[in-house]
Coordinates of C-alpha atoms in Angstrom, one line a residue:
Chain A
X1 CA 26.0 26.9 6.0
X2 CA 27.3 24.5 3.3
X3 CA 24.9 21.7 3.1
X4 CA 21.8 24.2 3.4
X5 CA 23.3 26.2 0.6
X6 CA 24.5 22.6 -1.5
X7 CA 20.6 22.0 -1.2
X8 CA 19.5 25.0 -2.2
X9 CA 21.5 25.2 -5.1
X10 CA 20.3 21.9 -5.7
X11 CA 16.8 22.2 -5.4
X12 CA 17.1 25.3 -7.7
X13 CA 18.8 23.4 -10.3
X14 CA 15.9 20.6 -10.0
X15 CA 13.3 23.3 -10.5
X16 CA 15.2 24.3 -13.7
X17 CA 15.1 21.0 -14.8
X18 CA 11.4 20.6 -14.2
X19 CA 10.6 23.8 -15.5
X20 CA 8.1 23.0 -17.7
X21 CA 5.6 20.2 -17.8
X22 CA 6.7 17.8 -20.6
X23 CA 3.4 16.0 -21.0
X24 CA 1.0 17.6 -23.5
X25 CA -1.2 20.2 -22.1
X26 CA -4.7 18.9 -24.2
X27 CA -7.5 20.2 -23.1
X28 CA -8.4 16.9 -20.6
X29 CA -4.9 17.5 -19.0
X30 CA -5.7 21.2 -18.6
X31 CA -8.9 20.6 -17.1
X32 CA -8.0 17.4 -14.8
X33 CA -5.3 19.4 -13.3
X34 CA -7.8 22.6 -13.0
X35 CA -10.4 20.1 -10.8
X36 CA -7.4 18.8 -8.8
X37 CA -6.6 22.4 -7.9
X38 CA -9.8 22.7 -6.5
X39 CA -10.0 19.6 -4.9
X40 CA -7.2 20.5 -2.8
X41 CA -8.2 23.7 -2.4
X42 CA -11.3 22.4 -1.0
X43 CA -9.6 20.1 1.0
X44 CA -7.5 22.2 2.9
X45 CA -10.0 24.8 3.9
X46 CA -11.9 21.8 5.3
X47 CA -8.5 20.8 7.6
X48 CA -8.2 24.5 8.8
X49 CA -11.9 24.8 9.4
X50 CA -11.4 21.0 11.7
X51 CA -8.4 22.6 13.2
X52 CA -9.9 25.9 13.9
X53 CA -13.0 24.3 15.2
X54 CA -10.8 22.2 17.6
X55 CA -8.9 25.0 18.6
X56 CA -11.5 27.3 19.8
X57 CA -13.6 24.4 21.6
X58 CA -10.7 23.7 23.3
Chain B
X27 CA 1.5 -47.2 -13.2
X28 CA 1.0 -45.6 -16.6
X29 CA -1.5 -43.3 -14.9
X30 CA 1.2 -42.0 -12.5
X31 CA 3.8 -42.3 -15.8
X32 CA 1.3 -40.2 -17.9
X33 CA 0.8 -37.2 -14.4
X34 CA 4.8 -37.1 -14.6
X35 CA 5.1 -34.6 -17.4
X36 CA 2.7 -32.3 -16.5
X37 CA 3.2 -32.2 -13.0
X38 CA 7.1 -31.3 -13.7
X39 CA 5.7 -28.6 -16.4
X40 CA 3.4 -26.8 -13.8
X41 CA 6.6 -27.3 -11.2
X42 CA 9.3 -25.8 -13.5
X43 CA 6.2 -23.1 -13.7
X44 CA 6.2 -22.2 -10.3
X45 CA 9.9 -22.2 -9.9
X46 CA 10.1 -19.5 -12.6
X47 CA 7.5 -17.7 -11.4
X48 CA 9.6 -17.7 -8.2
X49 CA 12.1 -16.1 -10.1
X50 CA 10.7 -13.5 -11.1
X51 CA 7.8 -12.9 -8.6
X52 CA 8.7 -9.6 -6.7
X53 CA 7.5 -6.6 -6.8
X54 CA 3.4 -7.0 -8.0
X55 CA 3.6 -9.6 -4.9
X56 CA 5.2 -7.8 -2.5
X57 CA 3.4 -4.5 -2.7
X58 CA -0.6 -6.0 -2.5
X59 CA 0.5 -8.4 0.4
X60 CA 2.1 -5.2 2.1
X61 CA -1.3 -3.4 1.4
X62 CA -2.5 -6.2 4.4
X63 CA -0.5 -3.7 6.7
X64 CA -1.8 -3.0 10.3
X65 CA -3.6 -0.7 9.5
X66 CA -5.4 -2.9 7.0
X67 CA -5.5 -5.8 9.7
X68 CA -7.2 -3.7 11.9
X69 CA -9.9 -2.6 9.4
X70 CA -10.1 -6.3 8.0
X71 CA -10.6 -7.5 11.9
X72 CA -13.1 -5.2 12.9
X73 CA -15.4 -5.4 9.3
X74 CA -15.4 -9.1 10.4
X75 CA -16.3 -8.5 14.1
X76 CA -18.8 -6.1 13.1
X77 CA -20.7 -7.8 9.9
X78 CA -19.5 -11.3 10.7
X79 CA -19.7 -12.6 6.4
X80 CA -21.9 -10.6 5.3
X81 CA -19.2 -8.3 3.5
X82 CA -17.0 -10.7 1.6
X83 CA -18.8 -10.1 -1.5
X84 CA -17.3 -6.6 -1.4
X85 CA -14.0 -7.6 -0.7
X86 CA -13.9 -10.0 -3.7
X87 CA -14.6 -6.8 -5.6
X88 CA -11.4 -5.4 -4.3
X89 CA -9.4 -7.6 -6.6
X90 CA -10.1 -6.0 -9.8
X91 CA -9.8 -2.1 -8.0
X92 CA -6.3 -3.0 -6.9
X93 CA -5.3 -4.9 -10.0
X94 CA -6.2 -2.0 -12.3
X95 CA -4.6 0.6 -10.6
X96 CA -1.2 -1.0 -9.8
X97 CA -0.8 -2.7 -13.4
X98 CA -0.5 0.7 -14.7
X99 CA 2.6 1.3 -12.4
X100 CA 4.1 -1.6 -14.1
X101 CA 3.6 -0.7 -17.5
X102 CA 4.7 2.8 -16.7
X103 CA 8.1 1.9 -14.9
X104 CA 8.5 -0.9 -17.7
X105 CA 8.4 1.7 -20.6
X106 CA 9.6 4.9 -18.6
X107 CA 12.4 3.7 -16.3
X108 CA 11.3 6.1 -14.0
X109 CA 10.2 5.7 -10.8
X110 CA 6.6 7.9 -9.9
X111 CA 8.2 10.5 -8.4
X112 CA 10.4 11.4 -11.3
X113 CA 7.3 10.9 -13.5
X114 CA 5.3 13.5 -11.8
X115 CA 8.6 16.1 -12.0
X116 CA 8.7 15.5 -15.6
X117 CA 5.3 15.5 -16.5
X118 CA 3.9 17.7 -15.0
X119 CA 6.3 20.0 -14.0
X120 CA 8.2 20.9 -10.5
X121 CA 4.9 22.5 -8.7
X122 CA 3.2 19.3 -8.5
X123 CA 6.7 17.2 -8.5
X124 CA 7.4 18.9 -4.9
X125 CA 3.9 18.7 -3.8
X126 CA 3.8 14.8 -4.3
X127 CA 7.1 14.7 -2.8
X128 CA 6.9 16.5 0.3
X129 CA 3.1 15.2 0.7
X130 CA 4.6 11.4 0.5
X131 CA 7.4 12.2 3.1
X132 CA 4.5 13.3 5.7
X133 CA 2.2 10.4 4.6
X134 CA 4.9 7.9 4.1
X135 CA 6.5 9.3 8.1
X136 CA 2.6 9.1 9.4
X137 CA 2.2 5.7 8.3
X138 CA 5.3 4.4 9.7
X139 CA 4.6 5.4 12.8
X140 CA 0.7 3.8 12.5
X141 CA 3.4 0.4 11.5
X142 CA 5.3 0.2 14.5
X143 CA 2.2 1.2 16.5
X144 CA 1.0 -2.3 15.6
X145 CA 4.3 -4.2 15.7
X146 CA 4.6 -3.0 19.3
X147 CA 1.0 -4.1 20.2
X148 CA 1.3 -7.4 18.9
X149 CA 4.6 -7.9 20.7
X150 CA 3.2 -6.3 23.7
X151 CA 1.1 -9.0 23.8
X152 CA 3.5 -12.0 24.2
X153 CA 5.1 -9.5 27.0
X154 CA 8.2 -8.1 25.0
X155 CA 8.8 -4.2 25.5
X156 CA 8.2 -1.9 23.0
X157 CA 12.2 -0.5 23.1
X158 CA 12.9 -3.8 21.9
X159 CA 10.9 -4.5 19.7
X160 CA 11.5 -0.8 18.0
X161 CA 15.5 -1.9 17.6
X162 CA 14.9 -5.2 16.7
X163 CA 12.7 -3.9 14.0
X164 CA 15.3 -1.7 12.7
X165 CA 18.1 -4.3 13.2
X166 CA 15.9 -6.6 10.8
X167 CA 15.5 -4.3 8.1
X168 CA 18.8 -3.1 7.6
X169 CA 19.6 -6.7 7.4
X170 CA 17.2 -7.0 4.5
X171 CA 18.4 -3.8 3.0
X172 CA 22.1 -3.8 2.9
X173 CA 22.8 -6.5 1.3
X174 CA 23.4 -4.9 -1.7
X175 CA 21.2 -6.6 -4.3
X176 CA 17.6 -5.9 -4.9
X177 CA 16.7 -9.7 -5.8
X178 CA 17.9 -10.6 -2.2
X179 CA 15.7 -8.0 -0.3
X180 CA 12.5 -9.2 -3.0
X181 CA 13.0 -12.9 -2.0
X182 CA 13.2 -11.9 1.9
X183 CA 10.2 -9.9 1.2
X184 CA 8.6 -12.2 -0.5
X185 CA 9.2 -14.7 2.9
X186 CA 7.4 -12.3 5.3
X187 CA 4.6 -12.4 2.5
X188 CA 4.3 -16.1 3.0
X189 CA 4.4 -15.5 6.8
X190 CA 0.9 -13.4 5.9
X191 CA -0.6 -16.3 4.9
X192 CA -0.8 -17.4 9.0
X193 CA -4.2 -15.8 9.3
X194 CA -5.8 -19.1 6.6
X195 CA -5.0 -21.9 9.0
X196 CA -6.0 -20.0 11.9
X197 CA -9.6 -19.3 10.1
X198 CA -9.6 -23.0 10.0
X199 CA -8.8 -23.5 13.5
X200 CA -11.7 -21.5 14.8
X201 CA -14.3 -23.8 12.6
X202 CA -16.4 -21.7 10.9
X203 CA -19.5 -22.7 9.2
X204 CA -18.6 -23.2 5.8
X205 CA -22.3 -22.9 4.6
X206 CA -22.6 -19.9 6.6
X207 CA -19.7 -18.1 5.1
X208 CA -20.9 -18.9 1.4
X209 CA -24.6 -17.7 1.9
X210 CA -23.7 -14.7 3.5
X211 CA -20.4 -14.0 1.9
X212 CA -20.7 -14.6 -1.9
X213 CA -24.7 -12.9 -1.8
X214 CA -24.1 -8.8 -2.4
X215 CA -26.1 -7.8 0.8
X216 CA -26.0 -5.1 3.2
X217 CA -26.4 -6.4 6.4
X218 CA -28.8 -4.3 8.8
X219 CA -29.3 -2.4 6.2
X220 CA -27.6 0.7 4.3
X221 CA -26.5 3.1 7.2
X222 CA -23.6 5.4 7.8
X223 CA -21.6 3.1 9.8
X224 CA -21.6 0.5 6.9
X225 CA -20.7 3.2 4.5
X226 CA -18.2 4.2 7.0
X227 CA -16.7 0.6 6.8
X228 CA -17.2 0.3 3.1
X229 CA -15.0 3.2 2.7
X230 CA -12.3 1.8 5.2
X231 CA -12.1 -1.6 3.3
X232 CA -11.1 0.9 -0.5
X233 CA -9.1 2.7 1.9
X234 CA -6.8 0.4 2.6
X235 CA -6.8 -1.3 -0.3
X236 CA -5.2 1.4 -2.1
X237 CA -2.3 3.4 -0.4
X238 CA -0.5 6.0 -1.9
X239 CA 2.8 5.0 -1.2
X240 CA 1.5 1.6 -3.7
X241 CA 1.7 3.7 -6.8
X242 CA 5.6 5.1 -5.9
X243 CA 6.8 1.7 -4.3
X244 CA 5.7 -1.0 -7.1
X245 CA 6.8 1.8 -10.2
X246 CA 10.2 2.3 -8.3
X247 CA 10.5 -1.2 -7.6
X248 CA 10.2 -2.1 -10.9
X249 CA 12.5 0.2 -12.5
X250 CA 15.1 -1.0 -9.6
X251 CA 14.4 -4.7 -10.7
X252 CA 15.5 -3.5 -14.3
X253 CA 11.9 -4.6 -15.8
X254 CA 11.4 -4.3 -19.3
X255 CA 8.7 -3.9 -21.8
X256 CA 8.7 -7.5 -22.4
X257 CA 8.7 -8.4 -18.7
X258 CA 5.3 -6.5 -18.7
X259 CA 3.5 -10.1 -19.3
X260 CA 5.0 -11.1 -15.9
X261 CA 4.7 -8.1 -13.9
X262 CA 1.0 -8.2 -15.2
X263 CA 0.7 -11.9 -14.0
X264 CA 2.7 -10.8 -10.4
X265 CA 0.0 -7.6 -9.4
X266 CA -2.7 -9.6 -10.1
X267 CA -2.0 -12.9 -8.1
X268 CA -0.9 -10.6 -5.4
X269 CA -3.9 -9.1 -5.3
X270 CA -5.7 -12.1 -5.0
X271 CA -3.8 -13.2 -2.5
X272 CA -3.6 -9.7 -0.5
X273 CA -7.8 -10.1 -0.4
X274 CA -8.1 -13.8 0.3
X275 CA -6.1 -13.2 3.3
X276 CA -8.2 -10.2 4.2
X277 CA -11.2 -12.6 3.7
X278 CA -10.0 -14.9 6.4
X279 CA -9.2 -12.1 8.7
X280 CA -12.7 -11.3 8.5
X281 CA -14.0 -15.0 8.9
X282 CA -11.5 -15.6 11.9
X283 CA -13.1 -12.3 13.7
X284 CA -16.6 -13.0 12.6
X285 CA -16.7 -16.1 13.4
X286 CA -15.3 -15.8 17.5
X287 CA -15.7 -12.0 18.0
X288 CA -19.2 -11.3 16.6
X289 CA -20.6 -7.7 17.1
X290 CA -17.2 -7.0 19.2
X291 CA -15.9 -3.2 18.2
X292 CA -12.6 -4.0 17.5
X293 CA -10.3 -0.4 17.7
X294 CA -7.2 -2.4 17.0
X295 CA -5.8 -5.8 15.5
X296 CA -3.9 -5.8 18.8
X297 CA -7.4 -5.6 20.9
X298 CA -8.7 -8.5 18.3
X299 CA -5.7 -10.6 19.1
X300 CA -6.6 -10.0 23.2
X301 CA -9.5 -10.8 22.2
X302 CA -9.0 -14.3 20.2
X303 CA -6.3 -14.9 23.5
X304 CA -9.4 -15.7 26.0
X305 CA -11.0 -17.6 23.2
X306 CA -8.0 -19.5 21.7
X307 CA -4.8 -19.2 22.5
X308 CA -3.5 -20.1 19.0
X309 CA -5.4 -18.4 17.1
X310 CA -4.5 -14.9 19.2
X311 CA -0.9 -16.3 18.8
X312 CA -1.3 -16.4 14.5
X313 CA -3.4 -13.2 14.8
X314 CA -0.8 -11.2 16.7
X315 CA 1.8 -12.6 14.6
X316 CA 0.6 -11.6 11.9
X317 CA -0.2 -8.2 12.5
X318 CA 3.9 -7.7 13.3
X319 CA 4.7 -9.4 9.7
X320 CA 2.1 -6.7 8.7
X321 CA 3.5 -4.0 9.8
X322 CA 7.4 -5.5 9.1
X323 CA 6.1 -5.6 5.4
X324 CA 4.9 -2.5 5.7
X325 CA 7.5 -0.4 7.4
X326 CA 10.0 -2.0 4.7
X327 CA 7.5 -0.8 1.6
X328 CA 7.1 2.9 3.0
X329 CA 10.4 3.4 4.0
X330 CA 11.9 2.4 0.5
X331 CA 9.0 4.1 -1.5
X332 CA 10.2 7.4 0.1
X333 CA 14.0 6.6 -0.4
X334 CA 13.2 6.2 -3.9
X335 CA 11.4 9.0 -4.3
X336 CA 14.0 11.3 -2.8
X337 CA 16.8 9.3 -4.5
X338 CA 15.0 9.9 -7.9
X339 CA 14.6 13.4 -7.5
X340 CA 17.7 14.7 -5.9
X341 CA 20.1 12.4 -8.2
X342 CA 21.5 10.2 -5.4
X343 CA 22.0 6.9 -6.4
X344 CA 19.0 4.9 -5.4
X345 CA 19.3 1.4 -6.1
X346 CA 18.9 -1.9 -3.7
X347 CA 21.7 -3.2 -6.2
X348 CA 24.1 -0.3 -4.5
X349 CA 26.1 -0.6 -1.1
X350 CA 25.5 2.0 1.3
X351 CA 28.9 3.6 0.6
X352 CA 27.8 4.0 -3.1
X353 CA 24.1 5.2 -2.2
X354 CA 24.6 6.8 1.0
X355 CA 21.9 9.4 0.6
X356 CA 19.1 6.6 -0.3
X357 CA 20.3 4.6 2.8
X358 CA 20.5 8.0 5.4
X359 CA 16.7 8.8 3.9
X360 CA 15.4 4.9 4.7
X361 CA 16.8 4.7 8.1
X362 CA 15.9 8.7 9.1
X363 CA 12.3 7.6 8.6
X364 CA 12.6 4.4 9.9
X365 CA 14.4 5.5 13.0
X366 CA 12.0 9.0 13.7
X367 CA 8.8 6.9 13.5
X368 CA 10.2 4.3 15.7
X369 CA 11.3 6.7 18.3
X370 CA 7.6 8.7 18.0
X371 CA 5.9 4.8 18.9
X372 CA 8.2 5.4 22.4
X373 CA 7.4 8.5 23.8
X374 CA 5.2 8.5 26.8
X375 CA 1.0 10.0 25.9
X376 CA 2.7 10.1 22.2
X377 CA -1.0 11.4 20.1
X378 CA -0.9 7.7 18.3
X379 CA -4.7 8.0 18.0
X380 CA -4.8 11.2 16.2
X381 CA -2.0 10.3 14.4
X382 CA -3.5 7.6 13.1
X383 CA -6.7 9.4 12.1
X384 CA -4.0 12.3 10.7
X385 CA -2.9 9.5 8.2
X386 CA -6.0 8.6 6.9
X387 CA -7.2 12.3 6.1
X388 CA -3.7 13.6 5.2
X389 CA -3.8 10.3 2.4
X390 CA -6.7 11.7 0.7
X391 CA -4.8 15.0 -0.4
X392 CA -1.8 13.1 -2.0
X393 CA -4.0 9.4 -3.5
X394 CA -6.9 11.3 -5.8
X395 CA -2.9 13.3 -7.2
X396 CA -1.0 10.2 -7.5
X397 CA -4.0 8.3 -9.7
X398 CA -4.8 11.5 -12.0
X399 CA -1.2 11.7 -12.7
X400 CA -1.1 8.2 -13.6
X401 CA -4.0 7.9 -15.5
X402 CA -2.6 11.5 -17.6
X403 CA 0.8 9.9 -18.1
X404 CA -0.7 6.3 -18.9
X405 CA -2.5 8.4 -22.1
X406 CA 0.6 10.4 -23.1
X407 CA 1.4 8.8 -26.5
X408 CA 5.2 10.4 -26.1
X409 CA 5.6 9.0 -22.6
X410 CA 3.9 5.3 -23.4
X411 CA 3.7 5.0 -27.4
X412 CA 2.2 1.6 -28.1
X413 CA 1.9 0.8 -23.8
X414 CA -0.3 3.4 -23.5
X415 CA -3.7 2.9 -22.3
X416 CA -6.5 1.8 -24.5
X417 CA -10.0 2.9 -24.4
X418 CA -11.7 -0.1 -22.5
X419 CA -8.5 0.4 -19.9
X420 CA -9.1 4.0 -19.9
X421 CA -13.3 3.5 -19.2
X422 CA -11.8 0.7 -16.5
X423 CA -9.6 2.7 -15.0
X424 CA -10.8 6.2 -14.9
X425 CA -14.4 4.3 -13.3
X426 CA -11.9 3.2 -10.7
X427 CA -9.6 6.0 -10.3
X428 CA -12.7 8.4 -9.8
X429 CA -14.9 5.7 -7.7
X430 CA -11.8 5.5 -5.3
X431 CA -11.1 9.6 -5.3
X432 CA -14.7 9.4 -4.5
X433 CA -14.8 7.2 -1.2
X434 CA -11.3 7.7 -0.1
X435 CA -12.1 11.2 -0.2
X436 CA -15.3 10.5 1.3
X437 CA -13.9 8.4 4.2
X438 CA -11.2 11.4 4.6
X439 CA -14.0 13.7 5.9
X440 CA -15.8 11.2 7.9
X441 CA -13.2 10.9 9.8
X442 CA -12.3 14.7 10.5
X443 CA -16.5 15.5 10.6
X444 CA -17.6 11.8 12.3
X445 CA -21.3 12.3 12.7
X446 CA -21.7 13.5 9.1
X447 CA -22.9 10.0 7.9
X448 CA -24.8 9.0 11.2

């Protein structure tokens, strides 16, 4: 159980690090990151639709 | 006498040139000419096969789109320090940092495995074994790895790059008609007409021009090289002959197939260098040789972008300048891909097919990220001050950035939906 918990702890402490976004939040960085959201949004209802579709045609 | 007296001077100017240039030539270089990877053979082979000339116009147009983009890595690893991957963390926070990590481990893994798919087909063809040519592979690059200094694995590099340049002698060897190959290559023109397929191609050639794992190996690469602001100049100088040089070779790709496989649908590089076999023997030979340095060049790329990437992340030491008892992490993470997606290439009925579609659509979720992110920081006065982008880069860029988000993302759903452009 070491390592998984060393790289829990880890990955906890790099989440604490990253905490908040250091790059100004303008409006154009608000909004790019709000259309990327959807975009992959988008995108992965498109994969589970292929997958689904392949799935129940066999 | 004098004449020869008076070329003395200059010629040993433009030679001391080049030999600094070789100095300091690396990572701009190394990363466009790894673009040519096997899966960019194969797409370069079968545009040729398929529209003989006719689309060299559009691969000259290439240059710029892969300049652009890639110069910004340089100028953000120059001024930063950081690799992309710890960019993204920082600016933008740990949501998106982990989703660009974890998205380029299964890209990064995918594409491997698309590599060694097309070292083993090209060594298949001269009759050696896949097995061996899977260890040898690995052998090799942890010969060019662990050496323990990052200018010695650039310079090796930078010899397979050379090796790349195999496919311009064998476009000469297969006489094309010169005339030919400036009418229809250097005259924008669609040939047969505007149609899905050629859309379909079109979107292939951006495809492969521009690869995530670009963005995280040139910025990492130059922070490892210890690049600084006023090494920009160079690095500037380095992306873009690369990129000339990554497209000229794709040009004669396309001139060697379109001139002796016309209207052949090439599937792979490997088929195309079959193909060239029954035709010319040496020209196959270059052909399939070149697809292994490919996919050699690209197999060492991938691997290290992701090594990086974890490396900068998680804290491990991740230099090429370290030995692998001082970076043991960054070493275990380049050889755990490398070995996984070698092993996947020997299974028996492995999917390599889908996985090779899998790649391309499974691309377009983490490339349209990677270049907002990098236009974003590229404007963050804190981040860049004075290196920031101005506004005739931001109106090139961001027309680039979106026109490749665009098609790439395009292409992406042709190839999950493929009768949506027919």
């Amino acid at each position: 159980m070491g390592p998984i918990r060393n790289l829990l702890a880890k990955i906890g402490a790099i989440n604490t690090l990253y905490r908040e976004p250091r790059i100004e939040m303008s409006g154009a960085v608000r909004l790019s990151l709000l259309v990327l959201r959807v975009y992959l949004v988008a995108l992965v209802a498109l994969m589970i639709y292929k997958f689904v579709q392949i799935v129940t045609q066999g | 006498m004098n004449y020869f007296a008076k070329l003395y001077y200059p010629l040993r100017k433009a030679w001391k040139a080049v030999g600094l240039y070789l100095v300091i030539a690396g990572p701009g270089m190394v990363v466009m000419v790894a673009d040519n990877d096997a899966g960019g053979i194969t797409t370069y082979a079968a545009t040729g096969a398929k529209y003989g000339y006719h689309l060299i116009w559009f691969l000259l147009l290439l240059i710029p789109v892969a300049y652009y983009v890639q110069e910004m890595t340089v100028r953000l690893g120059a001024v930063t320090k950081r690799g992309h991957a710890e960019a993204i963390f920082d600016g933008f926070g740990a949501f998106w940092g982990w989703f660009s990590l974890l998205d380029l481990l299964i890209v990064d893994w995918l594409t491997l495995v698309t590599e060694f798919v097309g070292m083993t087909a090209a060594f298949a063809i001269f009759g050696v074994p896949a097995w061996i040519t899977v260890i040898g592979v690995i052998l090799l690059m942890a010969v060019i790895v662990l050496n323990g200094r990052y200018w010695t694995f650039e310079k090796l590099a930078l010899l397979f790059c050379a090796l790349n340049l195999v496919y311009i002698p064998g476009a000469f060897m297969v006489h094309p008609n010169v005339r030919d190959v400036l009418h229809q290559g250097l005259i924008p023109n669609f040939a047969g007409g505007f149609n899905g397929q050629l859309f379909f191609f079109l979107m292939a050639n951006i495809g492969t021009t521009i690869a995530p794992w670009m963005l995280f190996f040139q910025q990492s690469a130059v922070v490892d090289k210890g690049m600084l602001e006023k090494d920009i100049p160079w690095g500037r100088f380095d992306t873009l002959l690369g990129s000339i040089i990554t497209v000229v070779v794709a040009i004669f790709i396309v001139i060697v197939t379109g001139t002796v496989l016309p209207g052949i649908d090439i599937d792979s590089a490997a088929q195309a260098a079959h193909e060239l076999m029954k035709t010319d023997r040496y020209v196959g030979t270059f052909l399939a040789i070149g697809l292994f340095d490919a996919g050699l060049l690209g197999a060492i790329c991938i691997s290290l972008a992701s090594s990086w990437a974890f490396g900068e992340i998680f804290g491990w030491a991740h230099s090429l300048n370290t030995k692998i008892r001082q970076a043991p992490w960054f070493y275990a993470t380049y050889f755990a891909m490398l070995i996984t997606s070698g092993l996947v290439v020997l299974i028996p009925k492995a999917p390599l097919v889908l996985i090779t579609l899998f790649v391309q659509v499974i691309a377009v979720t983490l490339l349209p990220a990677a270049l907002v992110f990098l236009i974003l920081l590229l404007n963050d006065r804190a981040t860049m001050g004075e290196r920031r982008n101005t506004r005739a880069q931001n109106l090139i860029g961001g027309f680039i950035v979106v026109s490749i988000i665009i098609l790439s993302t395009l292409y992406g759903i042709s190839v999950l939906f493929p009768n949506l452009f027919n």
